[in-house]
Amino acid sequence: MSASKFQQQSMLTLRGSLLSLAILTFVSLTYLSLNSLHSSFSSSAQSSPAAISASGKQIIQPLRETEASAGQEESGNAKEDEEVGRSNGDDEITDLYHYPEVFKLNYAAMEENFKVYIYPDGDPKTFYQTPRKLTGKYASEGYFFQNIRESKFRTEDPDQAHLFFIPISCHKMRGKGTSYENMTIIVQNYLDGLIAKYPYWNRTLGADHFFVTCHDVGVRATEGVPFLVKNAIRAVCSPSYDVGFIPHKDVALPQILQPFALPAGGNDAENRTTLGFWAGHRNSRIRVILARVWENDTELDISNNRISRATGHLVYQKRFYKTKFCICPGGSQVNSARITDSIHYGCVPVILSNYYDLPFNDIIDWNKFAVVLKEKDVYQLKQILKDIPHEKFLELNKNVAKVQKHFQWNSPPVKYDAFHMVMYDLWLRRHVIRY
């Protein structure tokens, strides 16, 4: 055998040995890792209901006391304690959520750890710090401004903060008749002042900052400040991802018309005899088409304009109670307060809008309590609704009642309400960029 052939065979043998060793090492490490992980979870489950949060801190799952001592108490006492737990807000997390257990654990971690610093700058009598009002279709902006101050998430120490809130209210500017050009200048000057005065924006170029605006005017005003829109988290009521909304960075704010005129509906399918309902202004292309195609239909209750108050007291709101599916076409923007009206009154919302990143879409499954369509489906709308099996409608109607708590503002805020869901969405985005 020549020297060259011997060297080649030696090299092949060496390579084969190294490859075998690498494979054996990989398999061994994988086995040990999985075995360690299994042991960790097993011991954790046996010893306590503890879990590890994203921040590395131990958090406690909100399990009822009856589960820990079921073998030590009589069934009657266990049932009584279970009812007490439910009355205290320990609601069951159902499959309406994309990942129920993940949501449960992350929500608990948020409640325990999340901190937000509110910049104190700006005269509250002008456009800063306080909302314009807590009523009307843009009340979500006002409620958030008030709730963040009422909540335990606020911190006076910026070094503890996960996120920084820029408290400028474009809704207030609208109320004072400020032009778009002046709005943009006001927003730009305010932000420049914060950047010059504090070090926090420059640490991440604003990635850990956010602002809130529900009015579409606010969206237009802030779009004139490109580095704010590009870098900071936007919580907006018009989350149209074909014109700059970035789903993994920004947050869709629900547009909620509060206070509601009538009590909540739901779990009342037997009272709903009208197939579909919509009444409103024709201020968008899809609404014009909807009215033109269906306003004379005998099974769909479609009105060309808002229902006049002269026809009776709260006639518009009462229509929601007797309708199975409430049509929610986009208006001047993709969003509509009619969606949360439908949810409140127990009517299954039919989303008829393109490019709409629905509120809390990354948390709850809208297909479990709503019908989500494209605008092109308007021509087959009646048949689409009639093709939905009765059993499916009963499920949707039942689930609408379950999500109502997520689409309501409270003062002070309440667990799982709209404020806490927005905060949860912000909590999920705190690690987009860290300094």
Coordinates of C-alpha atoms in Angstrom, one line a residue:
M1 CA 0.0 0.0 0.0
S2 CA 1.4 3.4 -1.0
A3 CA 2.0 6.1 1.6
S4 CA -0.7 8.4 0.0
K5 CA -3.4 5.7 0.1
F6 CA -2.5 4.9 3.7
Q7 CA -2.8 8.6 4.6
Q8 CA -6.2 8.8 2.8
Q9 CA -7.6 5.8 4.7
S10 CA -6.3 7.2 8.0
M11 CA -8.0 10.5 7.4
L12 CA -11.3 8.7 6.5
T13 CA -11.0 6.6 9.7
L14 CA -10.3 9.7 11.8
R15 CA -13.2 11.7 10.2
G16 CA -15.6 8.7 10.8
S17 CA -14.5 8.5 14.4
L18 CA -14.9 12.2 15.0
L19 CA -18.4 12.1 13.4
S20 CA -19.4 9.2 15.5
L21 CA -18.2 11.0 18.6
A22 CA -20.1 14.2 17.7
I23 CA -23.3 12.3 17.1
L24 CA -22.9 10.4 20.4
T25 CA -22.2 13.6 22.3
F26 CA -25.2 15.3 20.7
V27 CA -27.6 12.5 21.6
S28 CA -26.3 12.3 25.2
L29 CA -26.6 16.0 25.8
T30 CA -30.1 16.0 24.3
Y31 CA -31.2 13.1 26.5
L32 CA -29.7 14.8 29.6
S33 CA -31.4 18.1 28.8
L34 CA -34.8 16.6 28.3
N35 CA -34.4 14.4 31.4
S36 CA -33.4 17.5 33.4
L37 CA -36.3 19.5 32.0
H38 CA -38.8 16.7 32.7
S39 CA -37.5 16.4 36.3
S40 CA -37.7 20.1 36.8
F41 CA -41.3 20.3 35.7
S42 CA -42.3 17.1 37.6
S43 CA -40.8 18.4 40.9
S44 CA -42.4 21.8 40.4
A45 CA -45.8 20.3 39.7
Q46 CA -45.5 18.1 42.8
S47 CA -44.2 20.6 45.2
S48 CA -46.0 23.8 44.3
P49 CA -47.9 25.5 41.5
A50 CA -45.0 27.7 40.8
A51 CA -43.7 28.7 37.4
I52 CA -40.9 30.8 36.0
S53 CA -41.7 34.1 34.3
A54 CA -40.0 35.5 31.3
S55 CA -38.0 37.8 33.5
G56 CA -36.6 34.8 35.4
K57 CA -38.6 35.4 38.6
Q58 CA -40.8 32.9 40.2
I59 CA -44.5 33.5 39.8
I60 CA -47.4 31.7 41.3
Q61 CA -50.2 30.4 39.2
P62 CA -53.6 31.6 40.4
L63 CA -54.9 28.2 41.5
R64 CA -57.8 27.9 43.9
E65 CA -57.1 26.9 47.4
T66 CA -59.6 24.1 47.1
E67 CA -57.3 22.4 44.5
A68 CA -54.4 22.3 47.0
S69 CA -56.5 20.9 49.9
A70 CA -59.2 18.9 48.0
G71 CA -58.3 15.7 49.9
Q72 CA -58.6 17.5 53.3
E73 CA -62.0 19.2 53.0
E74 CA -65.5 18.0 52.4
S75 CA -67.0 18.5 48.9
G76 CA -69.5 21.0 50.2
N77 CA -66.8 23.3 51.5
A78 CA -64.7 22.9 48.3
K79 CA -67.7 24.0 46.2
E80 CA -68.2 27.0 48.5
D81 CA -64.6 28.0 48.2
E82 CA -64.7 27.6 44.4
E83 CA -67.6 30.0 44.2
V84 CA -65.7 32.5 46.3
G85 CA -62.7 32.2 44.0
R86 CA -64.8 32.9 41.0
S87 CA -66.4 35.9 42.6
N88 CA -62.9 37.3 43.2
G89 CA -62.1 37.2 39.5
D90 CA -60.3 33.9 39.3
D91 CA -62.1 33.1 36.0
E92 CA -61.4 30.0 34.0
I93 CA -59.2 30.6 31.0
T94 CA -60.9 28.9 28.1
D95 CA -59.9 27.9 24.6
L96 CA -61.0 31.4 23.4
Y97 CA -57.3 32.2 23.9
H98 CA -54.7 31.1 21.4
Y99 CA -52.5 29.6 24.2
P100 CA -54.6 29.6 27.4
E101 CA -52.0 28.5 29.9
V102 CA -49.3 30.8 28.4
F103 CA -51.7 33.7 28.7
K104 CA -52.5 32.7 32.3
L105 CA -48.9 32.6 33.3
N106 CA -47.8 35.7 31.4
Y107 CA -50.7 37.7 32.7
A108 CA -49.7 36.8 36.3
A109 CA -46.2 37.8 35.6
M110 CA -47.4 41.1 34.1
E111 CA -49.5 41.9 37.2
E112 CA -46.5 41.2 39.5
N113 CA -43.7 42.9 37.6
F114 CA -44.7 45.4 34.9
K115 CA -43.8 49.0 35.5
V116 CA -44.4 52.0 33.3
Y117 CA -42.9 55.5 33.7
I118 CA -45.0 58.5 32.7
Y119 CA -43.1 61.5 31.6
P120 CA -44.3 64.4 33.9
D121 CA -43.6 67.2 31.4
G122 CA -46.3 69.2 29.7
D123 CA -49.1 71.5 31.0
P124 CA -52.1 69.3 31.9
K125 CA -54.4 72.3 30.9
T126 CA -53.3 72.0 27.3
F127 CA -52.6 68.7 25.5
Y128 CA -50.7 66.6 28.1
Q129 CA -51.2 64.2 30.9
T130 CA -55.0 64.2 31.2
P131 CA -57.7 63.1 28.7
R132 CA -60.2 65.4 27.0
K133 CA -63.2 63.3 28.2
L134 CA -64.2 59.7 29.0
T135 CA -67.3 59.6 26.7
G136 CA -67.9 59.2 23.0
K137 CA -66.4 56.9 20.4
Y138 CA -62.9 58.0 21.2
A139 CA -63.2 57.4 25.0
S140 CA -60.6 54.7 24.9
E141 CA -57.8 57.3 24.7
G142 CA -59.2 59.1 27.7
Y143 CA -59.8 56.0 29.8
F144 CA -56.2 54.8 29.2
F145 CA -54.8 58.1 30.3
Q146 CA -56.8 57.9 33.5
N147 CA -56.4 54.1 34.1
I148 CA -52.6 54.2 33.9
R149 CA -52.5 56.6 36.8
E150 CA -54.9 54.6 38.8
S151 CA -53.1 51.3 38.3
K152 CA -50.2 49.7 40.1
F153 CA -48.2 49.6 36.9
R154 CA -47.1 53.2 37.2
T155 CA -43.7 53.8 38.8
E156 CA -42.1 57.1 39.8
D157 CA -38.6 55.6 39.3
P158 CA -37.7 55.5 35.6
D159 CA -34.9 53.0 36.4
Q160 CA -37.5 50.5 37.3
A161 CA -39.6 51.0 34.2
H162 CA -40.0 48.4 31.4
L163 CA -41.7 51.0 29.2
F164 CA -42.1 54.8 29.0
F165 CA -45.4 56.5 28.3
I166 CA -45.4 59.7 26.2
P167 CA -48.6 61.4 27.6
I168 CA -49.6 63.6 24.7
S169 CA -53.3 63.7 23.7
C170 CA -54.1 64.4 20.1
H171 CA -57.8 64.1 21.0
K172 CA -57.4 67.2 23.2
M173 CA -55.8 69.0 20.3
R174 CA -58.8 68.1 18.1
G175 CA -61.1 69.5 20.8
K176 CA -59.3 72.8 20.7
G177 CA -59.5 73.0 16.9
T178 CA -55.7 72.6 16.3
S179 CA -54.8 72.1 12.6
Y180 CA -52.9 69.0 11.4
E181 CA -49.8 71.0 10.7
N182 CA -49.8 72.5 14.2
M183 CA -50.5 69.2 15.8
T184 CA -47.4 67.7 14.1
I185 CA -45.3 70.7 15.3
I186 CA -46.6 70.3 18.9
V187 CA -45.8 66.6 18.9
Q188 CA -42.4 67.1 17.4
N189 CA -41.5 69.9 19.9
Y190 CA -42.7 67.9 22.9
L191 CA -40.7 64.8 21.9
D192 CA -37.6 66.9 21.2
G193 CA -37.9 68.3 24.7
L194 CA -38.1 64.9 26.3
I195 CA -35.1 63.6 24.3
A196 CA -33.0 66.6 25.3
K197 CA -34.0 66.5 28.9
Y198 CA -33.9 62.7 29.6
P199 CA -31.5 59.9 28.6
Y200 CA -34.2 57.2 28.2
W201 CA -35.2 57.7 24.5
N202 CA -31.6 57.6 23.3
R203 CA -30.8 54.3 25.0
T204 CA -33.1 52.4 22.6
L205 CA -34.0 55.2 20.0
G206 CA -37.5 55.0 21.5
A207 CA -38.2 51.3 21.2
D208 CA -39.3 51.1 24.8
H209 CA -41.6 54.2 24.5
F210 CA -45.2 54.2 23.6
F211 CA -48.1 56.6 23.0
V212 CA -51.8 56.2 22.8
T213 CA -54.2 57.8 20.3
C214 CA -57.7 56.6 19.4
H215 CA -58.8 59.5 17.1
D216 CA -57.8 59.1 13.5
V217 CA -56.7 62.7 13.6
G218 CA -54.1 61.7 16.1
V219 CA -52.8 59.0 13.7
R220 CA -52.4 61.7 11.0
A221 CA -50.7 64.1 13.4
T222 CA -48.1 61.6 14.6
E223 CA -47.4 60.4 11.1
G224 CA -45.7 63.7 10.6
V225 CA -43.0 62.7 13.1
P226 CA -41.5 59.7 11.3
F227 CA -38.9 58.6 13.9
L228 CA -41.7 58.5 16.5
V229 CA -43.9 56.3 14.4
K230 CA -41.0 54.1 13.3
N231 CA -39.4 53.5 16.6
A232 CA -42.0 53.8 19.4
I233 CA -44.9 51.5 20.1
R234 CA -48.2 53.0 18.8
A235 CA -51.4 52.0 20.6
V236 CA -54.1 53.2 18.1
C237 CA -57.7 52.5 17.3
S238 CA -57.1 52.5 13.6
P239 CA -54.6 49.6 13.2
S240 CA -54.5 49.3 9.4
Y241 CA -51.4 47.4 8.5
D242 CA -51.4 48.6 4.8
V243 CA -50.5 52.1 5.9
G244 CA -47.8 51.8 8.5
F245 CA -49.2 49.8 11.4
I246 CA -46.6 47.2 12.4
P247 CA -48.4 44.3 14.2
H248 CA -45.4 42.9 16.1
K249 CA -44.5 46.3 17.4
D250 CA -47.7 48.3 17.6
V251 CA -50.9 47.7 19.6
A252 CA -54.5 47.7 18.3
L253 CA -56.6 49.7 20.8
P254 CA -60.3 48.8 20.9
Q255 CA -62.7 51.7 20.0
I256 CA -65.4 51.5 22.7
L257 CA -68.4 53.8 22.9
Q258 CA -68.9 54.2 26.6
P259 CA -71.1 54.5 28.6
F260 CA -73.3 51.9 27.0
A261 CA -76.9 53.0 26.7
L262 CA -78.3 49.6 27.7
P263 CA -77.2 46.5 29.7
A264 CA -75.1 43.8 28.3
G265 CA -76.7 41.0 26.3
G266 CA -75.6 37.5 25.4
N267 CA -76.5 33.8 26.0
D268 CA -79.9 34.7 24.5
A269 CA -79.9 33.1 21.1
E270 CA -83.6 32.3 21.2
N271 CA -84.5 36.0 21.2
R272 CA -82.5 36.8 18.1
T273 CA -84.7 36.5 15.0
T274 CA -83.1 39.0 12.6
L275 CA -80.3 37.5 10.5
G276 CA -78.2 40.6 10.1
F277 CA -78.2 44.3 11.0
W278 CA -76.4 47.5 10.1
A279 CA -77.3 51.2 10.2
G280 CA -74.9 54.0 9.7
H281 CA -73.4 56.8 7.6
R282 CA -72.0 55.9 4.2
N283 CA -68.6 57.4 4.8
S284 CA -66.5 54.6 3.2
R285 CA -66.6 52.6 0.0
I286 CA -67.5 49.4 1.7
R287 CA -70.5 51.0 3.5
V288 CA -71.8 52.5 0.2
I289 CA -71.7 49.0 -1.4
L290 CA -73.3 47.4 1.7
A291 CA -76.2 49.8 1.6
R292 CA -76.6 49.6 -2.2
V293 CA -76.7 45.8 -2.3
W294 CA -78.7 45.0 0.8
E295 CA -80.8 47.9 2.0
N296 CA -84.0 46.4 0.4
D297 CA -83.4 42.9 1.5
T298 CA -86.1 41.2 3.6
E299 CA -83.8 39.1 5.8
L300 CA -81.0 41.6 6.4
D301 CA -81.9 44.8 8.3
I302 CA -79.7 47.3 6.5
S303 CA -80.4 51.0 6.8
N304 CA -78.8 53.7 4.6
N305 CA -78.3 56.1 7.5
R306 CA -78.2 56.1 11.3
I307 CA -81.6 55.5 12.8
S308 CA -83.3 58.7 13.8
R309 CA -84.1 59.3 17.4
A310 CA -87.5 60.5 16.3
T311 CA -88.4 56.8 15.6
G312 CA -88.3 56.0 19.3
H313 CA -86.1 55.8 22.4
L314 CA -82.8 53.8 21.9
V315 CA -84.3 52.1 18.8
Y316 CA -80.8 51.7 17.3
Q317 CA -79.3 50.0 20.4
K318 CA -82.4 47.7 20.8
R319 CA -81.9 46.3 17.3
F320 CA -78.7 44.7 18.5
Y321 CA -80.6 42.6 21.1
K322 CA -82.8 40.9 18.5
T323 CA -80.1 40.3 15.8
K324 CA -77.9 37.3 15.3
F325 CA -75.1 38.9 13.3
C326 CA -74.2 42.6 13.4
I327 CA -72.4 43.9 10.4
C328 CA -69.3 46.0 11.2
P329 CA -67.9 47.6 8.0
G330 CA -65.0 49.9 8.3
G331 CA -65.7 53.7 8.2
S332 CA -63.2 56.4 7.5
Q333 CA -60.7 54.0 9.0
V334 CA -60.6 50.3 9.2
N335 CA -62.0 50.3 12.7
S336 CA -65.6 50.9 14.0
A337 CA -67.1 51.3 17.5
R338 CA -69.9 49.1 16.2
I339 CA -67.7 46.1 16.9
T340 CA -67.6 46.6 20.6
D341 CA -71.3 47.7 20.6
S342 CA -72.1 44.3 19.0
I343 CA -70.0 42.5 21.6
H344 CA -71.6 44.4 24.5
Y345 CA -75.2 43.7 23.3
G346 CA -74.4 40.0 22.6
C347 CA -74.7 40.2 18.9
V348 CA -72.0 38.2 16.9
P349 CA -69.9 40.8 15.1
V350 CA -69.3 40.4 11.4
I351 CA -66.0 42.1 10.6
L352 CA -66.1 43.5 7.0
S353 CA -62.9 45.4 6.6
N354 CA -59.5 44.8 4.9
Y355 CA -56.1 45.1 6.6
Y356 CA -57.6 45.4 10.1
D357 CA -55.4 44.1 12.8
L358 CA -58.1 43.3 15.3
P359 CA -57.7 44.3 19.0
F360 CA -56.0 41.6 21.1
N361 CA -55.7 39.4 18.0
D362 CA -52.5 37.9 19.3
I363 CA -54.2 36.9 22.5
I364 CA -57.8 35.8 21.7
D365 CA -59.1 33.9 18.7
W366 CA -61.6 36.1 17.0
N367 CA -63.0 33.2 14.9
K368 CA -64.4 31.8 18.2
F369 CA -66.8 34.7 18.7
A370 CA -67.0 36.7 15.4
V371 CA -67.2 36.2 11.7
V372 CA -64.2 37.8 10.0
L373 CA -64.7 38.5 6.2
K374 CA -63.0 40.5 3.5
E375 CA -64.7 43.4 1.9
K376 CA -65.1 41.5 -1.4
D377 CA -67.4 39.1 0.6
V378 CA -70.1 41.8 0.9
Y379 CA -71.8 40.6 -2.3
Q380 CA -72.3 37.1 -0.8
L381 CA -73.0 38.3 2.7
K382 CA -76.5 36.9 3.2
Q383 CA -75.6 33.5 1.9
I384 CA -72.4 33.4 4.1
L385 CA -74.4 34.1 7.2
K386 CA -77.2 31.7 6.3
D387 CA -74.7 28.9 5.7
I388 CA -73.4 29.1 9.3
P389 CA -74.9 26.1 11.1
H390 CA -77.2 26.9 14.0
E391 CA -74.9 25.0 16.4
K392 CA -72.1 27.2 15.3
F393 CA -74.1 30.3 15.9
L394 CA -75.0 29.1 19.4
E395 CA -71.3 28.7 20.1
L396 CA -70.5 32.2 18.8
N397 CA -73.3 33.7 20.8
K398 CA -72.1 32.1 24.0
N399 CA -68.5 33.1 23.4
V400 CA -69.4 36.7 22.7
A401 CA -70.6 36.9 26.3
K402 CA -67.3 35.5 27.5
V403 CA -65.2 38.2 25.9
Q404 CA -67.3 41.1 26.9
K405 CA -65.1 41.8 29.9
H406 CA -62.1 42.4 27.6
F407 CA -64.0 45.2 25.7
Q408 CA -65.0 47.4 28.5
W409 CA -63.2 50.2 30.3
N410 CA -63.6 50.7 34.1
S411 CA -62.4 53.4 36.5
P412 CA -60.5 52.2 38.5
P413 CA -59.5 49.4 36.1
V414 CA -60.6 45.8 36.7
K415 CA -58.8 42.5 36.0
Y416 CA -59.0 41.4 32.4
D417 CA -60.8 44.6 31.3
A418 CA -59.8 46.6 28.2
F419 CA -57.1 48.5 30.1
H420 CA -55.4 45.3 31.4
M421 CA -55.6 43.7 27.9
V422 CA -53.9 46.7 26.4
M423 CA -51.3 46.6 29.2
Y424 CA -50.8 42.8 28.5
D425 CA -50.1 43.6 24.8
L426 CA -47.6 46.2 25.8
W427 CA -46.0 43.7 28.3
L428 CA -45.5 41.3 25.4
R429 CA -43.7 44.0 23.5
R430 CA -41.3 45.1 26.2
H431 CA -38.5 42.8 24.9
V432 CA -38.6 44.0 21.2
I433 CA -35.4 45.9 22.0
R434 CA -33.7 46.1 25.3
Y435 CA -30.7 48.3 26.2

